[in-house]
mmCIF file of C-alpha atoms in Angstrom:
data_model
loop_
_atom_site.group_PDB
_atom_site.id
_atom_site.type_symbol
_atom_site.label_atom_id
_atom_site.label_comp_id
_atom_site.label_asym_id
_atom_site.label_seq_id
_atom_site.Cartn_x
_atom_site.Cartn_y
_atom_site.Cartn_z
ATOM 1 C CA MET A 1 -101.806 -111.839 -170.557
ATOM 2 C CA LYS A 2 -99.143 -113.883 -172.314
ATOM 3 C CA ILE A 3 -95.540 -114.760 -171.629
ATOM 4 C CA THR A 4 -93.365 -112.859 -174.084
ATOM 5 C CA HIS A 5 -89.842 -113.486 -172.859
ATOM 6 C CA VAL A 6 -87.957 -116.041 -170.820
ATOM 7 C CA GLU A 7 -84.398 -115.188 -169.906
ATOM 8 C CA CYS A 8 -81.545 -116.271 -167.709
ATOM 9 C CA TRP A 9 -78.699 -114.296 -166.273
ATOM 10 C CA SER A 10 -75.880 -114.956 -163.858
ATOM 11 C CA VAL A 11 -75.214 -113.539 -160.426
ATOM 12 C CA LEU A 12 -71.672 -113.831 -159.090
ATOM 13 C CA VAL A 13 -71.734 -114.828 -155.428
ATOM 14 C CA PRO A 14 -68.860 -115.116 -152.964
ATOM 15 C CA ALA A 15 -67.866 -118.275 -151.153
ATOM 16 C CA VAL A 16 -68.972 -118.583 -147.548
ATOM 17 C CA GLU A 17 -66.250 -117.555 -145.098
ATOM 18 C CA PRO A 18 -65.151 -119.165 -142.926
ATOM 19 C CA THR A 19 -65.606 -122.455 -144.712
ATOM 20 C CA PHE A 20 -67.317 -125.320 -142.930
ATOM 21 C CA ALA A 21 -67.683 -129.101 -143.051
ATOM 22 C CA TRP A 22 -70.401 -131.691 -143.558
ATOM 23 C CA ARG A 23 -70.056 -135.359 -142.655
ATOM 24 C CA LYS A 24 -67.195 -137.437 -144.015
ATOM 25 C CA GLY A 25 -67.639 -138.004 -147.743
ATOM 26 C CA LEU A 26 -69.553 -134.782 -148.484
ATOM 27 C CA GLN A 27 -68.086 -131.620 -149.959
ATOM 28 C CA GLY A 28 -67.945 -128.857 -147.355
ATOM 29 C CA GLY A 29 -68.786 -125.196 -147.574
ATOM 30 C CA PHE A 30 -70.641 -123.218 -150.224
ATOM 31 C CA PRO A 31 -68.230 -122.389 -153.056
ATOM 32 C CA GLY A 32 -68.456 -119.042 -154.762
ATOM 33 C CA GLY A 33 -69.119 -118.521 -158.441
ATOM 34 C CA GLU A 34 -71.977 -117.938 -160.829
ATOM 35 C CA ARG A 35 -75.562 -118.799 -159.951
ATOM 36 C CA GLY A 36 -78.562 -118.621 -162.249
ATOM 37 C CA VAL A 37 -81.624 -116.345 -162.194
ATOM 38 C CA LEU A 38 -84.709 -117.116 -164.275
ATOM 39 C CA ARG A 39 -86.947 -114.208 -165.314
ATOM 40 C CA ILE A 40 -90.332 -114.651 -166.980
ATOM 41 C CA GLY A 41 -91.950 -111.525 -168.508
ATOM 42 C CA THR A 42 -95.290 -110.767 -170.122
ATOM 43 C CA ASP A 43 -96.937 -108.486 -172.650
ATOM 44 C CA GLU A 44 -98.593 -106.562 -169.784
ATOM 45 C CA GLY A 45 -95.368 -105.856 -167.939
ATOM 46 C CA ALA A 46 -95.832 -108.390 -165.139
ATOM 47 C CA CYS A 47 -92.746 -110.470 -164.428
ATOM 48 C CA GLY A 48 -91.498 -113.101 -162.036
ATOM 49 C CA VAL A 49 -88.052 -114.312 -161.039
ATOM 50 C CA ALA A 50 -86.574 -117.354 -159.351
ATOM 51 C CA PHE A 51 -83.048 -118.078 -158.187
ATOM 52 C CA ALA A 52 -81.110 -121.297 -158.830
ATOM 53 C CA GLY A 53 -78.506 -121.410 -156.115
ATOM 54 C CA ARG A 54 -76.587 -124.650 -156.673
ATOM 55 C CA PRO A 55 -73.051 -124.538 -158.065
ATOM 56 C CA GLY A 56 -73.181 -124.904 -161.833
ATOM 57 C CA SER A 57 -76.787 -123.699 -161.988
ATOM 58 C CA ALA A 58 -76.076 -120.688 -164.182
ATOM 59 C CA ASP A 59 -74.803 -122.750 -167.101
ATOM 60 C CA GLN A 60 -77.439 -125.455 -166.616
ATOM 61 C CA LEU A 61 -80.286 -122.962 -166.487
ATOM 62 C CA ARG A 62 -79.032 -120.900 -169.432
ATOM 63 C CA GLU A 63 -78.788 -123.989 -171.625
ATOM 64 C CA LEU A 64 -82.225 -125.198 -170.569
ATOM 65 C CA VAL A 65 -83.807 -121.812 -171.281
ATOM 66 C CA ASP A 66 -82.231 -121.505 -174.717
ATOM 67 C CA ARG A 67 -82.937 -125.064 -175.798
ATOM 68 C CA VAL A 68 -86.311 -125.847 -174.181
ATOM 69 C CA LEU A 69 -87.992 -123.417 -171.822
ATOM 70 C CA ARG A 70 -88.251 -120.298 -174.002
ATOM 71 C CA ASP A 71 -90.116 -122.163 -176.738
ATOM 72 C CA GLU A 72 -92.210 -124.069 -174.206
ATOM 73 C CA LEU A 73 -93.358 -121.005 -172.246
ATOM 74 C CA THR A 74 -93.623 -118.198 -174.797
ATOM 75 C CA GLY A 75 -97.264 -117.461 -175.600
ATOM 76 C CA GLN A 76 -98.617 -119.224 -172.510
ATOM 77 C CA ASP A 77 -100.805 -117.563 -169.868
ATOM 78 C CA PRO A 78 -98.539 -117.205 -166.813
ATOM 79 C CA LEU A 79 -101.492 -117.580 -164.450
ATOM 80 C CA ASN A 80 -102.128 -121.113 -165.686
ATOM 81 C CA ARG A 81 -99.629 -122.483 -163.199
ATOM 82 C CA GLU A 82 -101.238 -125.930 -162.923
ATOM 83 C CA TRP A 83 -101.036 -126.425 -166.675
ATOM 84 C CA LEU A 84 -97.460 -125.207 -166.837
ATOM 85 C CA TRP A 85 -96.480 -127.411 -163.870
ATOM 86 C CA HIS A 86 -97.916 -130.339 -165.832
ATOM 87 C CA ARG A 87 -95.897 -129.257 -168.862
ATOM 88 C CA MET A 88 -92.707 -129.322 -166.766
ATOM 89 C CA TRP A 89 -93.395 -132.974 -165.955
ATOM 90 C CA GLU A 90 -93.661 -133.620 -169.687
ATOM 91 C CA VAL A 91 -90.361 -131.818 -170.254
ATOM 92 C CA ASP A 92 -88.806 -133.828 -167.427
ATOM 93 C CA ARG A 93 -89.842 -137.098 -169.056
ATOM 94 C CA ILE A 94 -87.267 -136.478 -171.795
ATOM 95 C CA GLU A 95 -84.817 -134.121 -170.095
ATOM 96 C CA GLU A 96 -84.479 -135.794 -166.653
ATOM 97 C CA LEU A 97 -84.088 -132.328 -165.145
ATOM 98 C CA PRO A 98 -81.751 -131.750 -162.195
ATOM 99 C CA LEU A 99 -83.976 -131.798 -159.124
ATOM 100 C CA PRO A 100 -83.139 -128.226 -158.007
ATOM 101 C CA LEU A 101 -84.162 -126.908 -161.463
ATOM 102 C CA PHE A 102 -87.431 -128.801 -161.825
ATOM 103 C CA GLY A 103 -89.485 -126.303 -159.828
ATOM 104 C CA ILE A 104 -87.793 -123.084 -160.893
ATOM 105 C CA VAL A 105 -90.391 -122.179 -163.543
ATOM 106 C CA ASP A 106 -93.200 -122.780 -161.071
ATOM 107 C CA THR A 107 -91.564 -120.590 -158.418
ATOM 108 C CA ALA A 108 -91.045 -117.762 -160.933
ATOM 109 C CA LEU A 109 -94.712 -117.990 -161.966
ATOM 110 C CA TRP A 110 -95.879 -117.791 -158.343
ATOM 111 C CA ASP A 111 -93.601 -114.766 -157.884
ATOM 112 C CA LEU A 112 -95.155 -113.179 -160.970
ATOM 113 C CA ALA A 113 -98.686 -113.720 -159.689
ATOM 114 C CA ALA A 114 -97.926 -112.337 -156.229
ATOM 115 C CA ARG A 115 -96.262 -109.265 -157.747
ATOM 116 C CA LEU A 116 -99.263 -108.818 -160.046
ATOM 117 C CA TYR A 117 -101.620 -108.738 -157.079
ATOM 118 C CA GLY A 118 -99.232 -106.696 -154.951
ATOM 119 C CA VAL A 119 -99.000 -109.155 -152.056
ATOM 120 C CA PRO A 120 -96.288 -111.325 -150.499
ATOM 121 C CA LEU A 121 -96.303 -114.862 -151.837
ATOM 122 C CA TRP A 122 -97.357 -116.361 -148.487
ATOM 123 C CA GLN A 123 -100.565 -114.311 -148.544
ATOM 124 C CA LEU A 124 -101.369 -115.412 -152.082
ATOM 125 C CA LEU A 125 -100.898 -119.004 -150.912
ATOM 126 C CA GLY A 126 -103.516 -118.466 -148.215
ATOM 127 C CA GLY A 127 -101.508 -117.450 -145.189
ATOM 128 C CA PHE A 128 -101.576 -119.431 -141.960
ATOM 129 C CA ARG A 129 -99.254 -117.465 -139.636
ATOM 130 C CA THR A 130 -97.032 -114.404 -139.484
ATOM 131 C CA GLU A 131 -94.195 -115.849 -137.388
ATOM 132 C CA LEU A 132 -92.593 -119.227 -136.809
ATOM 133 C CA PRO A 133 -89.904 -120.481 -134.385
ATOM 134 C CA ALA A 134 -86.497 -121.173 -135.917
ATOM 135 C CA TYR A 135 -84.190 -124.063 -135.170
ATOM 136 C CA ALA A 136 -80.426 -123.925 -135.461
ATOM 137 C CA SER A 137 -79.349 -126.395 -138.140
ATOM 138 C CA THR A 138 -75.660 -126.965 -137.491
ATOM 139 C CA THR A 139 -73.013 -127.942 -139.950
ATOM 140 C CA THR A 140 -70.468 -130.528 -138.757
ATOM 141 C CA PHE A 141 -68.167 -129.525 -135.919
ATOM 142 C CA GLY A 142 -65.034 -131.260 -134.717
ATOM 143 C CA SER A 143 -65.896 -132.869 -131.388
ATOM 144 C CA VAL A 144 -68.657 -133.610 -128.912
ATOM 145 C CA GLN A 145 -67.473 -130.746 -126.744
ATOM 146 C CA GLU A 146 -67.593 -128.285 -129.626
ATOM 147 C CA PHE A 147 -71.118 -129.406 -130.516
ATOM 148 C CA LEU A 148 -72.165 -128.850 -126.890
ATOM 149 C CA ASP A 149 -70.622 -125.384 -126.946
ATOM 150 C CA VAL A 150 -72.346 -124.521 -130.242
ATOM 151 C CA ALA A 151 -75.676 -125.796 -128.909
ATOM 152 C CA ASP A 152 -75.321 -123.595 -125.805
ATOM 153 C CA GLN A 153 -74.681 -120.571 -128.001
ATOM 154 C CA CYS A 154 -77.682 -121.361 -130.195
ATOM 155 C CA VAL A 155 -80.001 -121.561 -127.212
ATOM 156 C CA ALA A 156 -78.573 -118.333 -125.764
ATOM 157 C CA LEU A 157 -79.198 -116.591 -129.110
ATOM 158 C CA GLY A 158 -82.885 -117.497 -128.966
ATOM 159 C CA TYR A 159 -83.114 -120.557 -131.200
ATOM 160 C CA HIS A 160 -85.961 -122.794 -130.101
ATOM 161 C CA ALA A 161 -84.345 -126.100 -131.117
ATOM 162 C CA VAL A 162 -81.084 -127.560 -132.426
ATOM 163 C CA LYS A 163 -80.537 -129.996 -135.285
ATOM 164 C CA VAL A 164 -77.154 -131.643 -135.769
ATOM 165 C CA HIS A 165 -75.438 -132.838 -138.916
ATOM 166 C CA ALA A 166 -72.818 -135.080 -137.324
ATOM 167 C CA TRP A 167 -69.933 -137.166 -138.640
ATOM 168 C CA GLY A 168 -71.612 -140.118 -140.355
ATOM 169 C CA ASP A 169 -70.067 -142.545 -137.872
ATOM 170 C CA ALA A 170 -72.869 -144.479 -136.208
ATOM 171 C CA LYS A 171 -71.211 -144.999 -132.836
ATOM 172 C CA ALA A 172 -69.808 -141.476 -132.588
ATOM 173 C CA ASP A 173 -73.099 -139.915 -133.699
ATOM 174 C CA ALA A 174 -75.036 -141.975 -131.157
ATOM 175 C CA ARG A 175 -72.712 -140.796 -128.373
ATOM 176 C CA LEU A 176 -73.202 -137.204 -129.501
ATOM 177 C CA ALA A 177 -76.987 -137.537 -129.408
ATOM 178 C CA LEU A 178 -76.974 -138.831 -125.850
ATOM 179 C CA ALA A 179 -74.481 -136.166 -124.743
ATOM 180 C CA LEU A 180 -76.566 -133.359 -126.240
ATOM 181 C CA ARG A 181 -79.689 -134.462 -124.432
ATOM 182 C CA GLU A 182 -77.900 -134.833 -121.117
ATOM 183 C CA HIS A 183 -76.281 -131.424 -121.557
ATOM 184 C CA LEU A 184 -79.319 -129.434 -122.692
ATOM 185 C CA GLY A 185 -81.954 -131.132 -120.567
ATOM 186 C CA PRO A 186 -85.460 -132.230 -121.566
ATOM 187 C CA ASP A 187 -86.991 -128.946 -122.737
ATOM 188 C CA ILE A 188 -85.011 -128.149 -125.915
ATOM 189 C CA ASP A 189 -86.164 -129.928 -129.070
ATOM 190 C CA LEU A 190 -83.326 -131.850 -130.730
ATOM 191 C CA MET A 191 -83.203 -133.258 -134.252
ATOM 192 C CA TYR A 192 -80.635 -135.330 -136.135
ATOM 193 C CA ASP A 193 -79.893 -135.296 -139.876
ATOM 194 C CA GLY A 194 -77.941 -138.265 -141.251
ATOM 195 C CA SER A 195 -77.451 -136.746 -144.736
ATOM 196 C CA ALA A 196 -78.022 -140.201 -146.284
ATOM 197 C CA GLY A 197 -74.813 -141.560 -144.751
ATOM 198 C CA PHE A 198 -75.947 -144.955 -143.419
ATOM 199 C CA ASP A 199 -77.220 -148.341 -144.439
ATOM 200 C CA LEU A 200 -80.116 -149.899 -142.523
ATOM 201 C CA PRO A 201 -78.082 -151.591 -139.728
ATOM 202 C CA SER A 202 -76.210 -148.366 -138.922
ATOM 203 C CA ALA A 203 -79.408 -146.334 -139.182
ATOM 204 C CA LEU A 204 -81.006 -148.656 -136.616
ATOM 205 C CA TYR A 205 -78.058 -148.212 -134.254
ATOM 206 C CA VAL A 206 -78.267 -144.424 -134.383
ATOM 207 C CA GLY A 207 -82.069 -144.527 -134.245
ATOM 208 C CA ASP A 208 -81.989 -146.419 -130.951
ATOM 209 C CA ALA A 209 -79.796 -143.716 -129.393
ATOM 210 C CA LEU A 210 -82.025 -140.932 -130.741
ATOM 211 C CA SER A 211 -85.047 -142.728 -129.303
ATOM 212 C CA ASP A 212 -83.418 -142.976 -125.884
ATOM 213 C CA ALA A 213 -82.465 -139.289 -126.053
ATOM 214 C CA GLY A 214 -85.984 -138.198 -126.982
ATOM 215 C CA PHE A 215 -85.135 -136.506 -130.281
ATOM 216 C CA LEU A 216 -88.033 -134.790 -132.056
ATOM 217 C CA TRP A 217 -87.171 -136.278 -135.434
ATOM 218 C CA TYR A 218 -84.659 -138.448 -137.305
ATOM 219 C CA GLU A 219 -83.980 -137.128 -140.808
ATOM 220 C CA GLU A 220 -82.654 -138.800 -143.961
ATOM 221 C CA PRO A 221 -80.318 -141.404 -142.443
ATOM 222 C CA MET A 222 -80.281 -143.443 -145.689
ATOM 223 C CA LEU A 223 -80.457 -142.714 -149.394
ATOM 224 C CA GLU A 224 -84.097 -142.109 -150.241
ATOM 225 C CA PHE A 225 -84.536 -144.733 -152.941
ATOM 226 C CA SER A 226 -85.819 -147.659 -150.890
ATOM 227 C CA VAL A 227 -89.150 -146.856 -149.278
ATOM 228 C CA SER A 228 -89.185 -150.385 -147.826
ATOM 229 C CA ALA A 229 -85.891 -149.796 -145.982
ATOM 230 C CA TYR A 230 -87.377 -146.684 -144.408
ATOM 231 C CA ALA A 231 -90.551 -148.564 -143.522
ATOM 232 C CA GLU A 232 -88.452 -151.207 -141.753
ATOM 233 C CA LEU A 233 -86.531 -148.508 -139.888
ATOM 234 C CA ALA A 234 -89.782 -146.868 -138.797
ATOM 235 C CA LYS A 235 -91.043 -150.169 -137.373
ATOM 236 C CA ARG A 236 -87.926 -150.731 -135.293
ATOM 237 C CA VAL A 237 -87.106 -147.333 -133.756
ATOM 238 C CA ARG A 238 -89.256 -145.070 -131.596
ATOM 239 C CA VAL A 239 -87.851 -141.768 -132.817
ATOM 240 C CA PRO A 240 -90.135 -140.321 -135.551
ATOM 241 C CA LEU A 241 -88.750 -140.182 -139.098
ATOM 242 C CA LEU A 242 -88.671 -137.091 -141.321
ATOM 243 C CA VAL A 243 -88.151 -138.245 -144.912
ATOM 244 C CA ALA A 244 -88.456 -137.491 -148.651
ATOM 245 C CA GLU A 245 -86.144 -134.490 -148.804
ATOM 246 C CA THR A 246 -84.187 -135.293 -151.958
ATOM 247 C CA SER A 247 -86.175 -138.093 -153.579
ATOM 248 C CA ASP A 248 -87.618 -137.281 -156.987
ATOM 249 C CA GLY A 249 -91.370 -137.211 -157.493
ATOM 250 C CA ALA A 250 -92.663 -134.391 -155.245
ATOM 251 C CA HIS A 251 -96.016 -135.245 -153.653
ATOM 252 C CA MET A 252 -96.292 -138.616 -155.407
ATOM 253 C CA ASN A 253 -93.096 -139.932 -153.875
ATOM 254 C CA SER A 254 -93.969 -138.378 -150.508
ATOM 255 C CA ALA A 255 -97.309 -140.186 -150.579
ATOM 256 C CA ASP A 256 -95.540 -143.523 -150.980
ATOM 257 C CA PHE A 257 -93.356 -142.862 -147.932
ATOM 258 C CA ILE A 258 -96.392 -141.894 -145.874
ATOM 259 C CA ARG A 259 -98.558 -144.790 -147.048
ATOM 260 C CA ALA A 260 -95.746 -147.252 -146.246
ATOM 261 C CA GLY A 261 -95.599 -146.017 -142.660
ATOM 262 C CA ALA A 262 -92.113 -144.615 -143.216
ATOM 263 C CA ALA A 263 -92.878 -140.947 -142.467
ATOM 264 C CA THR A 264 -93.742 -141.180 -138.792
ATOM 265 C CA PHE A 265 -92.945 -137.504 -138.207
ATOM 266 C CA GLY A 266 -93.538 -136.263 -141.716
ATOM 267 C CA VAL A 267 -92.045 -135.360 -145.064
ATOM 268 C CA ARG A 268 -89.996 -132.493 -146.398
ATOM 269 C CA ALA A 269 -91.382 -129.613 -148.446
ATOM 270 C CA SER A 270 -89.220 -127.065 -150.275
ATOM 271 C CA ALA A 271 -89.400 -125.012 -153.433
ATOM 272 C CA GLY A 272 -85.934 -126.154 -154.457
ATOM 273 C CA LEU A 273 -86.234 -129.929 -154.080
ATOM 274 C CA ARG A 274 -89.969 -130.776 -154.121
ATOM 275 C CA GLY A 275 -91.140 -129.353 -157.432
ATOM 276 C CA GLY A 276 -91.400 -125.644 -156.736
ATOM 277 C CA VAL A 277 -94.154 -123.966 -154.756
ATOM 278 C CA THR A 278 -96.878 -126.101 -156.337
ATOM 279 C CA GLY A 279 -95.048 -129.322 -155.512
ATOM 280 C CA SER A 280 -94.570 -128.183 -151.925
ATOM 281 C CA LEU A 281 -98.254 -127.305 -151.562
ATOM 282 C CA ARG A 282 -99.297 -130.698 -152.864
ATOM 283 C CA THR A 283 -96.795 -132.416 -150.590
ATOM 284 C CA ALA A 284 -98.083 -130.537 -147.547
ATOM 285 C CA HIS A 285 -101.706 -131.332 -148.377
ATOM 286 C CA VAL A 286 -100.946 -135.031 -148.780
ATOM 287 C CA ALA A 287 -99.134 -135.021 -145.441
ATOM 288 C CA ASP A 288 -102.002 -133.174 -143.775
ATOM 289 C CA ALA A 289 -104.479 -135.771 -145.039
ATOM 290 C CA PHE A 290 -102.489 -138.434 -143.158
ATOM 291 C CA GLY A 291 -102.006 -136.305 -140.043
ATOM 292 C CA VAL A 292 -98.225 -135.873 -140.372
ATOM 293 C CA ARG A 293 -96.023 -132.821 -140.792
ATOM 294 C CA ALA A 294 -94.595 -131.160 -143.884
ATOM 295 C CA GLU A 295 -91.406 -129.548 -142.632
ATOM 296 C CA VAL A 296 -89.987 -126.844 -144.889
ATOM 297 C CA HIS A 297 -86.364 -127.552 -145.787
ATOM 298 C CA GLY A 298 -83.762 -124.846 -146.165
ATOM 299 C CA MET A 299 -83.447 -121.106 -145.981
ATOM 300 C CA ASP A 300 -84.361 -119.870 -149.470
ATOM 301 C CA LEU A 301 -86.734 -116.915 -149.725
ATOM 302 C CA PRO A 302 -89.528 -119.044 -151.268
ATOM 303 C CA ASN A 303 -89.236 -121.381 -148.290
ATOM 304 C CA GLN A 304 -89.748 -118.500 -145.874
ATOM 305 C CA HIS A 305 -93.080 -117.902 -147.582
ATOM 306 C CA LEU A 306 -93.948 -121.599 -147.411
ATOM 307 C CA CYS A 307 -93.264 -121.490 -143.662
ATOM 308 C CA MET A 308 -95.988 -118.872 -143.319
ATOM 309 C CA ALA A 309 -98.464 -120.680 -145.566
ATOM 310 C CA LEU A 310 -98.266 -124.355 -144.541
ATOM 311 C CA SER A 311 -100.290 -125.220 -141.459
ATOM 312 C CA ASN A 312 -98.398 -128.451 -140.741
ATOM 313 C CA THR A 313 -94.827 -127.158 -140.565
ATOM 314 C CA THR A 314 -93.245 -126.757 -137.116
ATOM 315 C CA TYR A 315 -89.981 -124.845 -137.505
ATOM 316 C CA TYR A 316 -87.967 -122.671 -139.864
ATOM 317 C CA GLU A 317 -84.530 -124.131 -140.633
ATOM 318 C CA SER A 318 -81.730 -121.635 -139.953
ATOM 319 C CA LEU A 319 -78.235 -122.779 -140.888
ATOM 320 C CA VAL A 320 -75.402 -122.366 -138.348
ATOM 321 C CA THR A 321 -72.001 -122.668 -139.998
ATOM 322 C CA SER A 322 -69.538 -121.096 -137.565
ATOM 323 C CA ASN A 323 -68.214 -121.163 -134.028
ATOM 324 C CA PRO A 324 -68.694 -118.566 -132.546
ATOM 325 C CA VAL A 325 -72.296 -118.863 -133.711
ATOM 326 C CA ARG A 326 -73.801 -116.058 -135.769
ATOM 327 C CA ARG A 327 -77.582 -115.942 -135.699
ATOM 328 C CA GLU A 328 -79.171 -115.488 -139.115
ATOM 329 C CA SER A 329 -80.013 -111.803 -139.564
ATOM 330 C CA ILE A 330 -83.707 -112.391 -140.262
ATOM 331 C CA ILE A 331 -84.160 -114.246 -136.949
ATOM 332 C CA GLY A 332 -84.934 -112.025 -133.989
ATOM 333 C CA PRO A 333 -83.629 -112.368 -130.422
ATOM 334 C CA ASP A 334 -86.886 -114.202 -129.692
ATOM 335 C CA GLY A 335 -85.831 -116.917 -132.150
ATOM 336 C CA LEU A 336 -88.714 -116.203 -134.523
ATOM 337 C CA LEU A 337 -88.861 -115.847 -138.289
ATOM 338 C CA HIS A 338 -91.360 -113.160 -139.253
ATOM 339 C CA ALA A 339 -93.393 -113.135 -142.460
ATOM 340 C CA PRO A 340 -91.908 -111.285 -145.455
ATOM 341 C CA THR A 341 -93.742 -108.066 -146.266
ATOM 342 C CA GLY A 342 -92.812 -107.127 -149.836
ATOM 343 C CA PRO A 343 -94.684 -108.258 -152.962
ATOM 344 C CA GLY A 344 -93.822 -111.570 -154.550
ATOM 345 C CA VAL A 345 -91.030 -113.758 -153.247
ATOM 346 C CA GLY A 346 -88.692 -110.858 -152.529
ATOM 347 C CA LEU A 347 -85.881 -111.114 -155.061
ATOM 348 C CA PRO A 348 -85.296 -108.099 -157.342
ATOM 349 C CA PRO A 349 -87.124 -108.406 -160.683
ATOM 350 C CA GLY A 350 -84.141 -107.173 -162.686
ATOM 351 C CA LEU A 351 -80.384 -107.410 -162.916
ATOM 352 C CA ASP A 352 -79.607 -105.078 -160.031
ATOM 353 C CA TYR A 353 -79.079 -107.423 -157.087
ATOM 354 C CA PRO A 354 -78.273 -105.221 -154.080
ATOM 355 C CA ALA A 355 -75.347 -105.936 -151.804
ATOM 356 C CA GLU A 356 -77.560 -106.968 -148.905
ATOM 357 C CA LEU A 357 -78.817 -109.934 -150.941
ATOM 358 C CA GLN A 358 -75.342 -111.277 -151.650
ATOM 359 C CA PRO A 359 -74.978 -113.018 -148.259
ATOM 360 C CA TYR A 360 -78.442 -114.530 -148.741
ATOM 361 C CA ILE A 361 -77.542 -115.892 -152.165
ATOM 362 C CA ALA A 362 -74.198 -117.241 -150.968
ATOM 363 C CA THR A 363 -75.210 -118.898 -147.736
ATOM 364 C CA HIS A 364 -78.727 -120.095 -148.337
ATOM 365 C CA HIS A 365 -77.838 -122.586 -151.032
#
């Protein structure tokens, strides 16, 4: 079996309504517009697809396919995923690929293989579970009181835990953390995501409050370039750190965080930001060797499959963007994500993207 065609097309997705905010300094909401879909086909009819959901991805992916990927992939055996993942690192050496596009070929090849064998991707990956608790991952709301109200709604809707993306103000965020714990009591897991908004002194200030409030993890408070800064933070706060979400280098970079003692809870895995499915598998295996977690980041369909395949992930991340809260449709009243059942990743193999997938494409990226 050989790859015979590599193509890209665009899917027009709507903006998320109502719009929502992140911390000060970050663009809010998910704007509408074109997104890119990569399709890899073979001489035996097998095909695989992967979706690039970031704004601007359609043009970026189309140019990359036409200039590099079609020539690189045509004639290759699509089941040689390790070899082709290595080739993408060689391409990256010259191209400096955008991080969300680095793993897109790998994800499409895993989709192709799972479709070929007629199984969901998570089963092809080995399969560890068929359901996983979901946590409500909030966007940024306007006040402490509104966050408390949103958290109450999330718990009432069945979510097993709540993660907050707050304002990026160390003192205000620390007050929010303490208020959430006092309000919800000791039995609900709480997490905090700093979205790389702090320097080390501010990260220490917030980390002390999260420690006192018994948060499960403290995620990405600083830009993920200085492993030593994270190692220093880990030494000086009790709350465990979840790191390496957006840093380039997949499992190699994750290994440095872990070895430095900076990943005291674990590291992030995701098809979109950690080198596709292969990069996420390698990341999770490295983390497992050190006895820490590999928490799957984000709500993409490939990440749902990773949630079912990785033994050392704890929760599925379910984004909450509105007040009143709307529970994600794939999460049941019991707060559980259940394993996908269709072959492959679950995106259509051709141009006909049904209406029920439009909210997924718009809101999950």
